[in-house]
CSV table of C-alpha atoms in Angstrom, one decimal:
chain,number,residue,atom,x,y,z
A,223,MET,CA,0.0,0.0,0.0
A,224,ALA,CA,1.4,3.4,-1.0
A,225,SER,CA,2.4,5.7,1.8
A,226,LEU,CA,1.0,9.2,2.0
A,227,ARG,CA,2.8,12.3,3.1
A,228,ARG,CA,1.1,15.6,3.7
A,229,ALA,CA,2.6,19.0,4.6
A,230,LYS,CA,1.3,22.5,5.1
A,231,SER,CA,4.2,24.9,4.6
A,232,PRO,CA,4.3,27.9,6.9
A,233,HIS,CA,6.0,29.9,4.1
A,234,SER,CA,3.1,29.6,1.6
A,235,SER,CA,-0.4,28.4,1.2
A,236,LEU,CA,0.7,25.2,-0.4
A,237,ILE,CA,-0.8,22.0,1.0
A,238,LEU,CA,1.0,19.0,-0.5
A,239,SER,CA,0.2,15.3,-0.6
A,240,LEU,CA,2.7,12.7,-1.8
A,241,ASP,CA,0.8,9.7,-3.1
A,242,GLY,CA,3.5,7.1,-2.8
A,243,GLU,CA,3.5,6.2,-6.5
A,244,GLY,CA,6.9,6.3,-8.2
A,245,THR,CA,10.0,8.2,-7.1
A,246,LEU,CA,9.8,10.9,-4.5
A,247,VAL,CA,10.8,13.5,-7.1
A,248,ASP,CA,7.9,12.4,-9.4
A,249,GLN,CA,5.5,12.4,-6.5
A,250,LEU,CA,6.5,15.9,-5.4
A,251,LEU,CA,6.3,17.2,-9.0
A,252,ARG,CA,2.7,15.9,-9.4
A,253,ALA,CA,1.8,17.5,-6.1
A,254,LEU,CA,3.5,20.8,-6.9
A,255,ARG,CA,2.0,21.1,-10.4
A,256,ALA,CA,-1.5,20.6,-9.0
A,257,GLU,CA,-1.0,23.3,-6.3
A,258,ILE,CA,0.8,25.8,-8.5
A,259,ARG,CA,-2.2,25.9,-11.0
A,260,ASN,CA,-4.3,27.3,-8.1
A,261,LEU,CA,-1.8,30.1,-7.2
A,262,SER,CA,-1.4,33.6,-8.7
A,263,VAL,CA,1.7,34.7,-10.7
A,264,GLY,CA,4.4,35.8,-8.4
A,265,SER,CA,3.3,33.8,-5.4
A,266,ARG,CA,6.2,32.7,-3.2
A,267,MET,CA,7.2,29.1,-3.1
A,268,PRO,CA,8.4,27.6,0.1
A,269,PRO,CA,12.2,27.4,0.6
A,270,THR,CA,13.7,24.1,-0.4
A,271,ARG,CA,15.1,23.5,3.0
A,272,GLN,CA,11.8,24.2,4.7
A,273,LEU,CA,9.8,22.1,2.3
A,274,SER,CA,12.2,19.1,2.7
A,275,GLU,CA,11.7,19.4,6.5
A,276,ASP,CA,7.9,19.7,6.3
A,277,LEU,CA,7.6,16.6,4.0
A,278,GLY,CA,10.4,14.6,5.6
A,279,VAL,CA,12.3,14.1,2.4
A,280,SER,CA,15.9,15.0,1.4
A,281,ARG,CA,16.6,18.5,0.2
A,282,ASN,CA,18.1,17.2,-3.0
A,283,THR,CA,14.6,15.7,-3.8
A,284,VAL,CA,13.0,19.2,-3.5
A,285,ILE,CA,15.8,20.9,-5.4
A,286,ALA,CA,15.4,18.4,-8.3
A,287,ALA,CA,11.7,19.0,-8.4
A,288,TYR,CA,12.1,22.8,-8.3
A,289,ALA,CA,14.7,22.5,-11.2
A,290,GLU,CA,12.2,20.6,-13.3
A,291,LEU,CA,9.4,23.1,-12.6
A,292,ALA,CA,11.8,25.9,-13.5
A,293,ASN,CA,12.5,24.2,-16.8
A,294,GLU,CA,8.8,23.9,-17.5
A,295,GLY,CA,8.4,27.6,-16.7
A,296,LEU,CA,6.0,26.9,-13.8
A,297,ILE,CA,8.3,28.7,-11.3
A,298,GLU,CA,11.1,31.3,-11.5
A,299,SER,CA,14.0,31.5,-9.1
A,300,ARG,CA,15.4,34.8,-8.0
A,301,PHE,CA,18.8,35.0,-6.2
A,302,GLY,CA,18.4,36.0,-2.6
A,303,GLY,CA,14.6,36.1,-3.0
A,304,GLY,CA,13.6,32.5,-3.4
A,305,SER,CA,11.3,30.9,-6.0
A,306,PHE,CA,8.0,32.2,-7.3
A,307,VAL,CA,5.1,31.0,-9.4
A,308,GLY,CA,5.8,31.9,-13.1
A,309,ASP,CA,3.4,33.3,-15.7
A,310,LEU,CA,1.4,30.2,-16.5
A,311,GLU,CA,-0.4,31.7,-19.4
A,312,ARG,CA,2.8,32.7,-21.1
A,313,THR,CA,4.3,29.3,-20.4
A,314,ALA,CA,1.3,27.6,-22.2
A,315,ARG,CA,0.9,30.2,-25.0
A,316,PRO,CA,0.8,28.2,-28.3
A,317,ASP,CA,2.5,31.0,-30.4
A,318,GLU,CA,5.7,30.7,-28.4
A,319,ALA,CA,8.4,28.3,-29.5
A,320,GLN,CA,7.4,24.8,-28.8
A,321,PRO,CA,9.1,21.5,-29.6
A,322,PRO,CA,7.7,19.8,-32.7
A,323,ALA,CA,5.3,16.9,-32.2
A,324,GLY,CA,5.8,13.5,-33.7
A,325,PRO,CA,8.5,10.9,-33.8
A,326,HIS,CA,11.3,13.5,-33.9
A,327,ALA,CA,10.0,15.5,-31.0
A,328,SER,CA,12.7,16.5,-28.4
A,329,GLN,CA,13.0,13.9,-25.7
A,330,PRO,CA,14.5,14.4,-22.2
A,331,ALA,CA,18.3,13.8,-22.3
A,332,ARG,CA,19.5,10.5,-21.0
A,333,LEU,CA,22.0,11.4,-18.4
A,334,SER,CA,24.6,9.5,-16.4
A,335,ASP,CA,24.2,9.1,-12.6
A,336,PHE,CA,26.9,11.7,-12.2
A,337,ALA,CA,25.1,14.2,-14.4
A,338,THR,CA,21.9,13.6,-12.6
A,339,ARG,CA,23.6,14.3,-9.2
A,340,LEU,CA,25.1,17.5,-10.6
A,341,ARG,CA,21.7,18.8,-11.7
A,342,SER,CA,20.4,18.4,-8.1
A,343,LEU,CA,23.1,20.7,-6.7
A,344,ASP,CA,22.5,24.3,-5.6
A,345,THR,CA,24.5,27.0,-7.3
A,346,SER,CA,26.9,29.1,-5.2
A,347,PRO,CA,25.3,32.4,-3.9
A,348,ILE,CA,28.6,34.2,-4.8
A,349,LEU,CA,28.4,33.4,-8.5
A,350,GLU,CA,25.0,34.8,-9.1
A,351,ARG,CA,25.3,38.2,-7.4
A,352,PRO,CA,25.4,41.4,-9.4
A,353,GLU,CA,28.1,44.0,-8.6
A,354,LEU,CA,27.1,46.4,-5.8
A,355,GLN,CA,28.9,49.5,-4.5
A,356,TYR,CA,29.5,48.1,-1.0
A,357,ASP,CA,29.9,44.4,-1.6
A,358,PHE,CA,30.9,42.3,1.4
A,359,ARG,CA,31.6,39.4,-1.0
A,360,TYR,CA,33.7,36.8,0.8
A,361,GLY,CA,36.5,34.9,-0.8
A,362,LEU,CA,38.0,38.0,-2.5
A,363,PRO,CA,41.6,38.8,-1.4
A,364,VAL,CA,43.4,42.2,-1.4
A,365,VAL,CA,43.0,42.5,-5.2
A,366,ASN,CA,43.1,46.3,-5.4
A,367,ASP,CA,46.6,46.3,-3.9
A,368,PHE,CA,48.1,43.5,-6.0
A,369,PRO,CA,51.4,44.4,-7.7
A,370,PHE,CA,49.9,44.2,-11.2
A,371,HIS,CA,52.7,46.0,-12.9
A,372,ALA,CA,55.3,43.6,-11.7
A,373,TRP,CA,53.1,40.6,-12.4
A,374,SER,CA,52.3,41.8,-16.0
A,375,ARG,CA,56.0,42.3,-16.6
A,376,ILE,CA,56.7,38.8,-15.6
A,377,VAL,CA,53.9,37.3,-17.7
A,378,ALA,CA,54.9,39.4,-20.7
A,379,ARG,CA,58.5,38.2,-20.4
A,380,ARG,CA,57.5,34.6,-20.1
A,381,ALA,CA,55.2,35.0,-23.1
A,382,THR,CA,57.9,36.6,-25.2
A,383,ILE,CA,60.9,34.4,-24.4
A,384,GLY,CA,59.1,31.3,-23.2
A,385,SER,CA,61.2,28.2,-23.5
A,386,ILE,CA,60.1,25.2,-25.5
A,387,SER,CA,59.1,23.4,-22.3
A,388,LEU,CA,56.5,26.0,-21.6
A,389,LEU,CA,55.2,26.1,-25.2
A,390,GLY,CA,54.5,22.4,-25.5
A,391,TYR,CA,52.9,19.8,-23.2
A,392,GLY,CA,54.4,19.7,-19.8
A,393,ASP,CA,54.4,17.5,-16.7
A,394,ALA,CA,50.9,16.8,-15.5
A,395,ALA,CA,52.1,17.2,-11.9
A,396,GLY,CA,53.2,20.7,-12.7
A,397,TYR,CA,56.2,22.9,-13.6
A,398,MET,CA,59.1,21.6,-11.5
A,399,PRO,CA,60.6,25.0,-10.6
A,400,LEU,CA,57.2,26.1,-9.3
A,401,ARG,CA,56.8,22.9,-7.3
A,402,ILE,CA,60.3,23.5,-5.8
A,403,GLU,CA,59.2,27.0,-4.8
A,404,ILE,CA,56.0,25.8,-3.3
A,405,ALA,CA,57.8,23.0,-1.3
A,406,GLU,CA,60.2,25.6,0.2
A,407,TYR,CA,57.4,28.0,1.0
A,408,LEU,CA,55.4,25.3,2.8
A,409,ARG,CA,58.4,24.4,4.8
A,410,ARG,CA,58.9,28.0,6.0
A,411,ALA,CA,55.3,29.1,6.3
A,412,ARG,CA,53.2,26.0,7.2
A,413,GLY,CA,55.7,23.6,8.8
A,414,ILE,CA,55.3,21.0,6.1
A,415,THR,CA,58.4,19.0,5.0
A,416,CYS,CA,57.7,17.4,1.6
A,417,SER,CA,59.6,16.8,-1.6
A,418,PRO,CA,58.6,18.7,-4.8
A,419,GLU,CA,57.7,15.3,-6.3
A,420,GLN,CA,54.8,15.1,-3.8
A,421,ILE,CA,53.3,18.3,-5.1
A,422,VAL,CA,50.7,18.3,-7.8
A,423,VAL,CA,49.8,21.8,-9.3
A,424,THR,CA,46.0,22.0,-9.9
A,425,SER,CA,43.6,24.4,-11.5
A,426,GLY,CA,42.5,25.8,-8.1
A,427,SER,CA,41.7,24.0,-4.9
A,428,GLN,CA,38.4,23.0,-6.4
A,429,GLN,CA,40.2,20.7,-8.9
A,430,ALA,CA,42.3,19.3,-6.0
A,431,LEU,CA,39.1,18.3,-4.2
A,432,ASP,CA,37.6,16.8,-7.4
A,433,LEU,CA,40.8,14.7,-8.0
A,434,ALA,CA,40.7,13.5,-4.4
A,435,ALA,CA,37.0,12.4,-4.9
A,436,ARG,CA,37.9,10.6,-8.1
A,437,ILE,CA,40.9,8.8,-6.5
A,438,LEU,CA,39.3,7.9,-3.1
A,439,ILE,CA,35.5,7.7,-3.5
A,440,ASN,CA,33.1,5.2,-5.0
A,441,ALA,CA,29.4,5.9,-5.1
A,442,GLY,CA,28.0,5.0,-1.7
A,443,ASP,CA,31.3,5.4,0.2
A,444,ARG,CA,31.1,7.5,3.4
A,445,VAL,CA,32.8,10.9,3.6
A,446,VAL,CA,32.9,13.1,6.7
A,447,LEU,CA,32.3,16.8,6.2
A,448,GLU,CA,32.3,19.6,8.8
A,449,GLU,CA,28.9,21.0,9.7
A,450,PRO,CA,28.7,23.7,8.4
A,451,THR,CA,31.2,23.3,5.5
A,452,TYR,CA,32.5,24.8,2.3
A,453,GLU,CA,29.9,24.3,-0.3
A,454,GLY,CA,32.5,23.4,-3.0
A,455,ALA,CA,33.6,20.3,-1.0
A,456,ARG,CA,30.0,19.3,-0.5
A,457,GLU,CA,29.3,19.6,-4.2
A,458,VAL,CA,32.3,17.5,-5.2
A,459,PHE,CA,31.4,14.6,-2.9
A,460,ALA,CA,27.7,14.8,-3.7
A,461,ALA,CA,28.6,14.6,-7.4
A,462,ALA,CA,30.7,11.6,-6.7
A,463,GLY,CA,27.8,9.8,-5.0
A,464,ALA,CA,29.3,9.8,-1.5
A,465,ARG,CA,27.2,9.3,1.6
A,466,VAL,CA,28.0,12.4,3.6
A,467,VAL,CA,28.4,12.2,7.4
A,468,ALA,CA,28.0,15.6,8.9
A,469,VAL,CA,30.0,16.2,12.1
A,470,PRO,CA,29.4,19.4,14.0
A,471,VAL,CA,31.9,22.2,14.6
A,472,ASP,CA,32.3,24.2,17.8
A,473,LYS,CA,34.8,26.8,19.0
A,474,GLU,CA,37.6,24.3,18.9
A,475,GLY,CA,36.8,23.1,15.4
A,476,LEU,CA,35.6,19.7,14.3
A,477,GLN,CA,34.2,17.6,17.1
A,478,VAL,CA,36.6,14.7,16.5
A,479,SER,CA,35.1,12.6,19.3
A,480,ARG,CA,31.9,12.4,17.1
A,481,LEU,CA,33.6,10.9,14.1
A,482,PRO,CA,32.2,7.5,13.0
A,483,GLY,CA,33.9,4.3,14.0
A,484,ARG,CA,35.8,1.8,11.9
A,485,SER,CA,32.6,-0.1,11.0
A,486,SER,CA,31.4,2.9,9.0
A,487,ARG,CA,34.2,2.3,6.4
A,488,CYS,CA,34.7,6.0,6.0
A,489,ARG,CA,37.1,6.9,3.2
A,490,ALA,CA,37.9,10.5,3.9
A,491,VAL,CA,37.3,13.4,6.2
A,492,TYR,CA,37.4,17.0,4.9
A,493,VAL,CA,38.5,19.7,7.3
A,494,THR,CA,39.5,23.4,7.2
A,495,PRO,CA,41.5,23.4,10.5
A,496,SER,CA,43.4,26.7,10.3
A,497,HIS,CA,40.2,28.8,9.8
A,498,GLN,CA,37.1,26.6,9.7
A,499,PHE,CA,34.9,27.6,6.8
A,500,PRO,CA,32.6,29.4,7.5
A,501,THR,CA,32.7,29.7,11.3
A,502,GLY,CA,36.4,30.7,11.6
A,503,ALA,CA,37.1,28.2,14.4
A,504,VAL,CA,40.6,26.9,14.7
A,505,LEU,CA,41.0,23.2,15.3
A,506,SER,CA,42.7,22.8,18.7
A,507,ALA,CA,46.1,21.0,19.1
A,508,PRO,CA,44.5,18.0,21.1
A,509,ARG,CA,41.9,17.5,18.4
A,510,ARG,CA,44.5,17.6,15.6
A,511,ALA,CA,46.4,14.8,17.3
A,512,GLN,CA,43.1,12.9,17.8
A,513,LEU,CA,42.2,13.4,14.1
A,514,LEU,CA,45.5,11.9,13.0
A,515,ASP,CA,45.1,9.0,15.4
A,516,TRP,CA,41.5,8.4,14.1
A,517,ALA,CA,42.7,8.5,10.5
A,518,ARG,CA,45.4,5.9,11.2
A,519,THR,CA,43.0,3.6,13.1
A,520,ASN,CA,40.3,3.8,10.5
A,521,GLU,CA,42.6,3.7,7.5
A,522,CYS,CA,41.1,6.9,6.3
A,523,TYR,CA,42.5,10.0,4.5
A,524,VAL,CA,42.3,13.5,5.9
A,525,LEU,CA,41.7,16.3,3.3
A,526,GLU,CA,43.2,19.4,4.8
A,527,ASP,CA,42.0,22.5,3.0
A,528,ASP,CA,44.3,25.3,4.1
A,529,TYR,CA,42.6,27.9,2.0
A,530,ASP,CA,43.7,31.0,4.0
A,531,GLY,CA,46.0,29.6,6.7
A,532,GLU,CA,48.6,32.4,6.1
A,533,LEU,CA,46.3,35.2,7.3
A,534,ARG,CA,46.1,35.3,11.1
A,535,TYR,CA,45.7,38.3,13.5
A,536,ASP,CA,46.1,38.6,17.2
A,537,VAL,CA,46.9,34.9,17.5
A,538,ARG,CA,50.1,33.0,16.8
A,539,ASN,CA,50.6,31.1,13.5
A,540,ILE,CA,49.7,27.5,13.8
A,541,GLU,CA,51.3,24.8,11.6
A,542,ALA,CA,49.3,22.7,9.2
A,543,ILE,CA,48.1,19.2,10.2
A,544,LYS,CA,50.2,17.9,7.4
A,545,GLY,CA,53.3,19.0,9.3
A,546,ALA,CA,52.6,16.4,12.0
A,547,ASP,CA,51.5,13.6,9.6
A,548,ALA,CA,53.8,10.8,10.5
A,549,ASP,CA,51.6,8.2,8.9
A,550,ASP,CA,51.3,10.0,5.5
A,551,ARG,CA,47.5,10.1,5.8
A,552,VAL,CA,46.9,13.8,5.1
A,553,ILE,CA,46.3,15.2,1.6
A,554,TYR,CA,47.1,18.9,2.0
A,555,ILE,CA,45.4,21.4,-0.3
A,556,GLY,CA,46.5,25.0,-0.9
A,557,THR,CA,45.4,27.8,-3.2
A,558,MET,CA,46.7,31.1,-4.6
A,559,SER,CA,43.2,32.5,-4.8
A,560,LYS,CA,43.1,34.0,-1.3
A,561,VAL,CA,46.6,35.5,-1.4
A,562,LEU,CA,46.9,36.6,-5.1
A,563,PHE,CA,43.6,36.6,-7.1
A,564,PRO,CA,40.9,34.0,-7.8
A,565,SER,CA,41.0,34.1,-11.6
A,566,LEU,CA,44.6,32.9,-11.5
A,567,ARG,CA,43.1,29.4,-10.9
A,568,LEU,CA,46.3,28.0,-9.4
A,569,GLY,CA,46.2,25.6,-6.5
A,570,TYR,CA,48.3,22.7,-5.3
A,571,MET,CA,48.2,19.6,-3.2
A,572,VAL,CA,50.8,17.7,-1.2
A,573,CYS,CA,50.0,14.0,-1.8
A,574,PRO,CA,50.9,11.0,0.4
A,575,ARG,CA,53.7,9.2,-1.3
A,576,ALA,CA,51.5,6.1,-1.9
A,577,LEU,CA,49.0,8.3,-3.9
A,578,VAL,CA,51.3,10.5,-6.0
A,579,ASP,CA,51.2,8.4,-9.1
A,580,SER,CA,47.4,8.1,-8.9
A,581,PHE,CA,46.9,11.8,-8.6
A,582,VAL,CA,49.3,12.6,-11.4
A,583,ILE,CA,47.4,10.1,-13.7
A,584,ALA,CA,44.1,11.6,-12.7
A,585,LYS,CA,45.3,15.1,-13.4
A,586,HIS,CA,46.6,14.0,-16.8
A,587,VAL,CA,43.2,12.4,-17.7
A,588,CYS,CA,41.3,15.5,-16.4
A,589,ASP,CA,43.0,18.3,-18.3
A,590,ARG,CA,46.6,17.2,-19.1
A,591,GLN,CA,48.2,20.1,-17.2
A,592,THR,CA,47.5,23.5,-15.6
A,593,PRO,CA,48.6,26.3,-18.0
A,594,ALA,CA,52.4,26.3,-18.1
A,595,LEU,CA,52.6,30.0,-18.9
A,596,LEU,CA,50.9,30.9,-15.6
A,597,GLN,CA,52.9,28.3,-13.7
A,598,GLY,CA,56.2,29.7,-15.0
A,599,SER,CA,55.0,33.3,-14.2
A,600,LEU,CA,54.1,32.3,-10.6
A,601,SER,CA,57.5,30.5,-10.3
A,602,ASP,CA,59.3,33.8,-11.3
A,603,PHE,CA,57.0,35.8,-8.9
A,604,MET,CA,58.0,33.6,-6.0
A,605,THR,CA,61.7,33.4,-7.0
A,606,GLN,CA,62.0,37.2,-7.2
A,607,GLY,CA,60.6,37.5,-3.7
A,608,LEU,CA,57.5,39.3,-4.9
A,609,PHE,CA,55.1,36.7,-3.5
A,610,SER,CA,56.5,37.0,0.0
A,611,ARG,CA,56.4,40.8,-0.1
A,612,HIS,CA,52.9,40.8,-1.4
A,613,LEU,CA,51.8,38.3,1.3
A,614,LEU,CA,53.2,40.5,4.1
A,615,ARG,CA,51.6,43.6,2.7
A,616,ALA,CA,48.2,41.8,2.2
A,617,LYS,CA,48.3,40.6,5.8
A,618,ARG,CA,48.9,44.1,7.1
A,619,LEU,CA,46.1,45.5,4.9
A,620,CYS,CA,43.7,42.7,5.9
A,621,ALA,CA,44.5,43.4,9.6
A,622,HIS,CA,43.6,47.1,9.1
A,623,ARG,CA,40.4,46.2,7.2
A,624,ARG,CA,39.4,43.6,9.8
A,625,SER,CA,39.8,46.2,12.5
A,626,ALA,CA,37.7,48.7,10.5
A,627,LEU,CA,35.0,46.1,10.1
A,628,LEU,CA,34.9,45.2,13.8
A,629,ASN,CA,34.9,48.8,14.8
A,630,ALA,CA,32.1,49.7,12.3
A,631,VAL,CA,30.0,46.8,13.5
A,632,GLU,CA,30.5,47.8,17.1
A,633,LYS,CA,29.6,51.4,16.3
A,634,HIS,CA,26.6,50.9,14.1
A,635,LEU,CA,25.2,47.5,15.1
A,636,GLY,CA,26.4,46.8,18.6
A,637,SER,CA,24.4,44.2,20.5
A,638,ARG,CA,22.1,43.6,17.5
A,639,VAL,CA,24.7,41.1,16.1
A,640,THR,CA,27.3,38.6,17.2
A,641,ILE,CA,30.6,38.2,15.3
A,642,GLU,CA,32.5,35.0,15.1
A,643,GLY,CA,35.8,33.9,13.4
A,644,ALA,CA,37.5,37.2,13.3
A,645,ASN,CA,41.0,36.1,14.3
A,646,ALA,CA,42.0,34.8,10.9
A,647,GLY,CA,41.1,34.8,7.2
A,648,ILE,CA,39.3,37.4,5.1
A,649,HIS,CA,35.7,37.0,6.3
A,650,VAL,CA,33.7,37.0,9.5
A,651,MET,CA,30.5,35.2,10.4
A,652,MET,CA,27.8,37.5,11.7
A,653,TRP,CA,24.6,36.3,13.5
A,654,ILE,CA,21.8,38.8,13.6
A,655,ASN,CA,20.3,38.4,17.0
A,656,ASP,CA,16.7,39.7,16.4
A,657,TYR,CA,16.1,37.9,13.2
A,658,ALA,CA,15.3,34.3,12.2
A,659,ALA,CA,16.7,32.4,9.2
A,660,PRO,CA,13.6,33.0,7.0
A,661,ASP,CA,14.2,36.8,7.3
A,662,VAL,CA,17.5,36.7,5.5
A,663,PRO,CA,16.3,36.8,1.9
A,664,SER,CA,14.3,40.0,2.6
A,665,LEU,CA,17.4,41.5,4.3
A,666,ILE,CA,19.6,40.7,1.3
A,667,ALA,CA,17.1,42.3,-1.0
A,668,ALA,CA,16.7,45.4,1.2
A,669,ALA,CA,20.5,45.8,1.5
A,670,ALA,CA,21.0,45.4,-2.3
A,671,ALA,CA,18.4,48.2,-2.9
A,672,ILE,CA,20.8,50.6,-1.2
A,673,GLY,CA,24.0,49.2,-2.8
A,674,VAL,CA,25.1,46.8,-0.1
A,675,GLY,CA,26.0,43.2,-0.9
A,676,ILE,CA,25.5,40.6,1.9
A,677,TYR,CA,25.6,36.8,1.8
A,678,PRO,CA,23.6,34.2,3.7
A,679,ILE,CA,25.2,31.6,6.0
A,680,ALA,CA,22.5,29.0,5.5
A,681,PRO,CA,23.8,27.4,2.2
A,682,TYR,CA,26.8,26.1,4.1
A,683,PHE,CA,24.7,24.1,6.6
A,684,MET,CA,23.3,20.6,5.8
A,685,HIS,CA,20.8,21.3,8.6
A,686,ALA,CA,19.7,24.9,8.3
A,687,PRO,CA,20.2,27.1,11.4
A,688,LYS,CA,17.2,28.8,12.8
A,689,ARG,CA,19.1,32.0,13.5
A,690,ALA,CA,19.7,34.6,10.8
A,691,GLY,CA,23.4,34.6,9.8
A,692,LEU,CA,25.6,36.3,7.2
A,693,LEU,CA,29.1,36.0,5.9
A,694,LEU,CA,30.9,39.3,5.5
A,695,GLY,CA,34.1,39.5,3.5
A,696,TYR,CA,36.3,42.6,3.9
A,697,ALA,CA,39.7,42.1,2.3
A,698,SER,CA,38.8,43.7,-1.1
A,699,MET,CA,37.3,46.9,0.4
A,700,ASP,CA,39.1,49.9,1.9
A,701,GLU,CA,38.4,51.1,5.4
A,702,ARG,CA,36.1,53.9,4.2
A,703,MET,CA,34.0,51.6,2.1
A,704,ILE,CA,33.7,49.1,5.0
A,705,GLU,CA,32.5,51.9,7.4
A,706,ASP,CA,30.0,53.2,4.9
A,707,GLY,CA,28.7,49.7,4.0
A,708,VAL,CA,28.2,48.7,7.6
A,709,GLU,CA,26.4,52.0,8.3
A,710,ARG,CA,24.0,51.4,5.4
A,711,LEU,CA,23.5,47.8,6.6
A,712,SER,CA,22.5,49.1,10.0
A,713,ARG,CA,19.7,51.1,8.4
A,714,VAL,CA,18.3,47.9,7.0
A,715,LEU,CA,18.4,46.1,10.3
A,716,ILE,CA,17.0,49.0,12.3
A,717,ALA,CA,14.2,49.6,9.8
A,718,ARG,CA,12.5,46.3,10.7
C-alpha cells in the first residue's frame, strides 16, 4: 500500500500530498504542479530547506523537483529572494516556440548518474550576485593592492621568451621549478616537510578536491564533512555519490570525538582546520592529534584545506596538520586564490607518497596540465621575492580592514549582532540576534536596494540554522568603504 505524506508549509499556502506512487521526485512534481495551478503569478514558493523538513524528504529531492518546474516555466528562481510562481499563461501560450510533435520531438536527455547528481546541486550564492557598491563578498583577497605592474612584466617576459618546455605539453604534476618554490614556501610558512615530487599543481583548490574524490571515493562510500562546511567540497562529494556524514563544529573546530567508528568504512574526512569555513574556528592541538590517530586507526585519509592559513591576526601562527603527519594520511590542499587573485586558478596539493602516481594520472586524464605560462610566471613571482612581499603587505592591509569592520560593527550594530571567526582569514560570520533564518532573503534584497551586498550563512549548513546569519568579506574593500557599508546595513536592520 502506497504511503501518503502531507505537509502544510508555513511559508506559503501550499498543502502538498505525496501519493506514494513512483520516485519521491515524481510524487513531489505531481503535487506541486497541481497546487501551482491554483496560485497567482508571483506567489512565493516555500524554501527548499523548509519544504524538505515539512515533508520529511531530502533537500536534494526538493531541489530536483524545483529545477524541473523551472525548466517547465512553472516557477522562477530569483537569487536572494527564493522561488516564485511563473506566468502560467505565457508558459502555455501556443504561439511561443514549442518543440515539434511526432517521432522527432525533443526527448529528455539520457544522463549518467553523475550528471543527474550534478543537476540536483544548488549554485553558489557568490556566483549569481550582481556587482554592488558596498559588496561584502567573501573569498576575494586584497586584489586592489596586488602588484599588477610587476606581475604583468613577468607574464609578458614569459610569453615573449618562453622556453620550448613552456610552449608544449608539460608534466601533468606541474612545472618543476614552481613545485620546488611551493615546497620551500610550505616548509617555511606552514611547517610542512615534503619533496617537490609530492606536489601536484592544480587548476585551483576545487580541482584538487575533485581529483581526491575521483581517487578515493566510489558511489555509496562515506565521507565526513564539517557542519557547516565549504559548499564546493559538499558539491564535489555529492557529485561523486558519496554518503555524507555531517560532524558538528564548535569553538575548537571539528568535534573529533563524534567521528564515525571503523565499522562505518569512512574513506575521507574533509577539514578546514586553520580557519574553519565558514565559522572561523581553529582546530585545537589536542583535536589535531586525535584526528590523525583516528585516520590511522580507521585507514582513512584527511583532506586538509588550508585555504587562508597564512592570514592570522592577534593569534600565533599554527602549523598545518600535514606537518605532523607521521603516517602520511593527510592530503594537503592549498590555493593562490586567497593571497593573489581568484581568476589565476592555481592551486596545489601535497600528496601522500603512496598516492602521488594516482593523482598525477588523474590530473593528466582530467586536463593534461595546468597552463604552463601561468605556472612559469608564478614561479618567477616567487623566486624574485614578490610573492613573500605581497603576502606580508596583504596581511597588514587585511588586519587594518578587519579592525575597520569590527569597529564599524560595534559602532553601528552593537548588540544587534554577534561576530565569530575574526582572528584569521578574510571574512567573519555574523549572527543577527533579532532575526530568524527565513528573514535573511528579505534582508539581502533590502540591502541590495541601497547598494550593499551581503551573503547568507544557510547554504553552508546541511541542517539549516534557525538563526539569521551572514558572511561578510572585507579584504577587497578599503576602510572607508567598510565603514559606509556597515552603516548602510545598520539602516536595513534598524528599519524592521
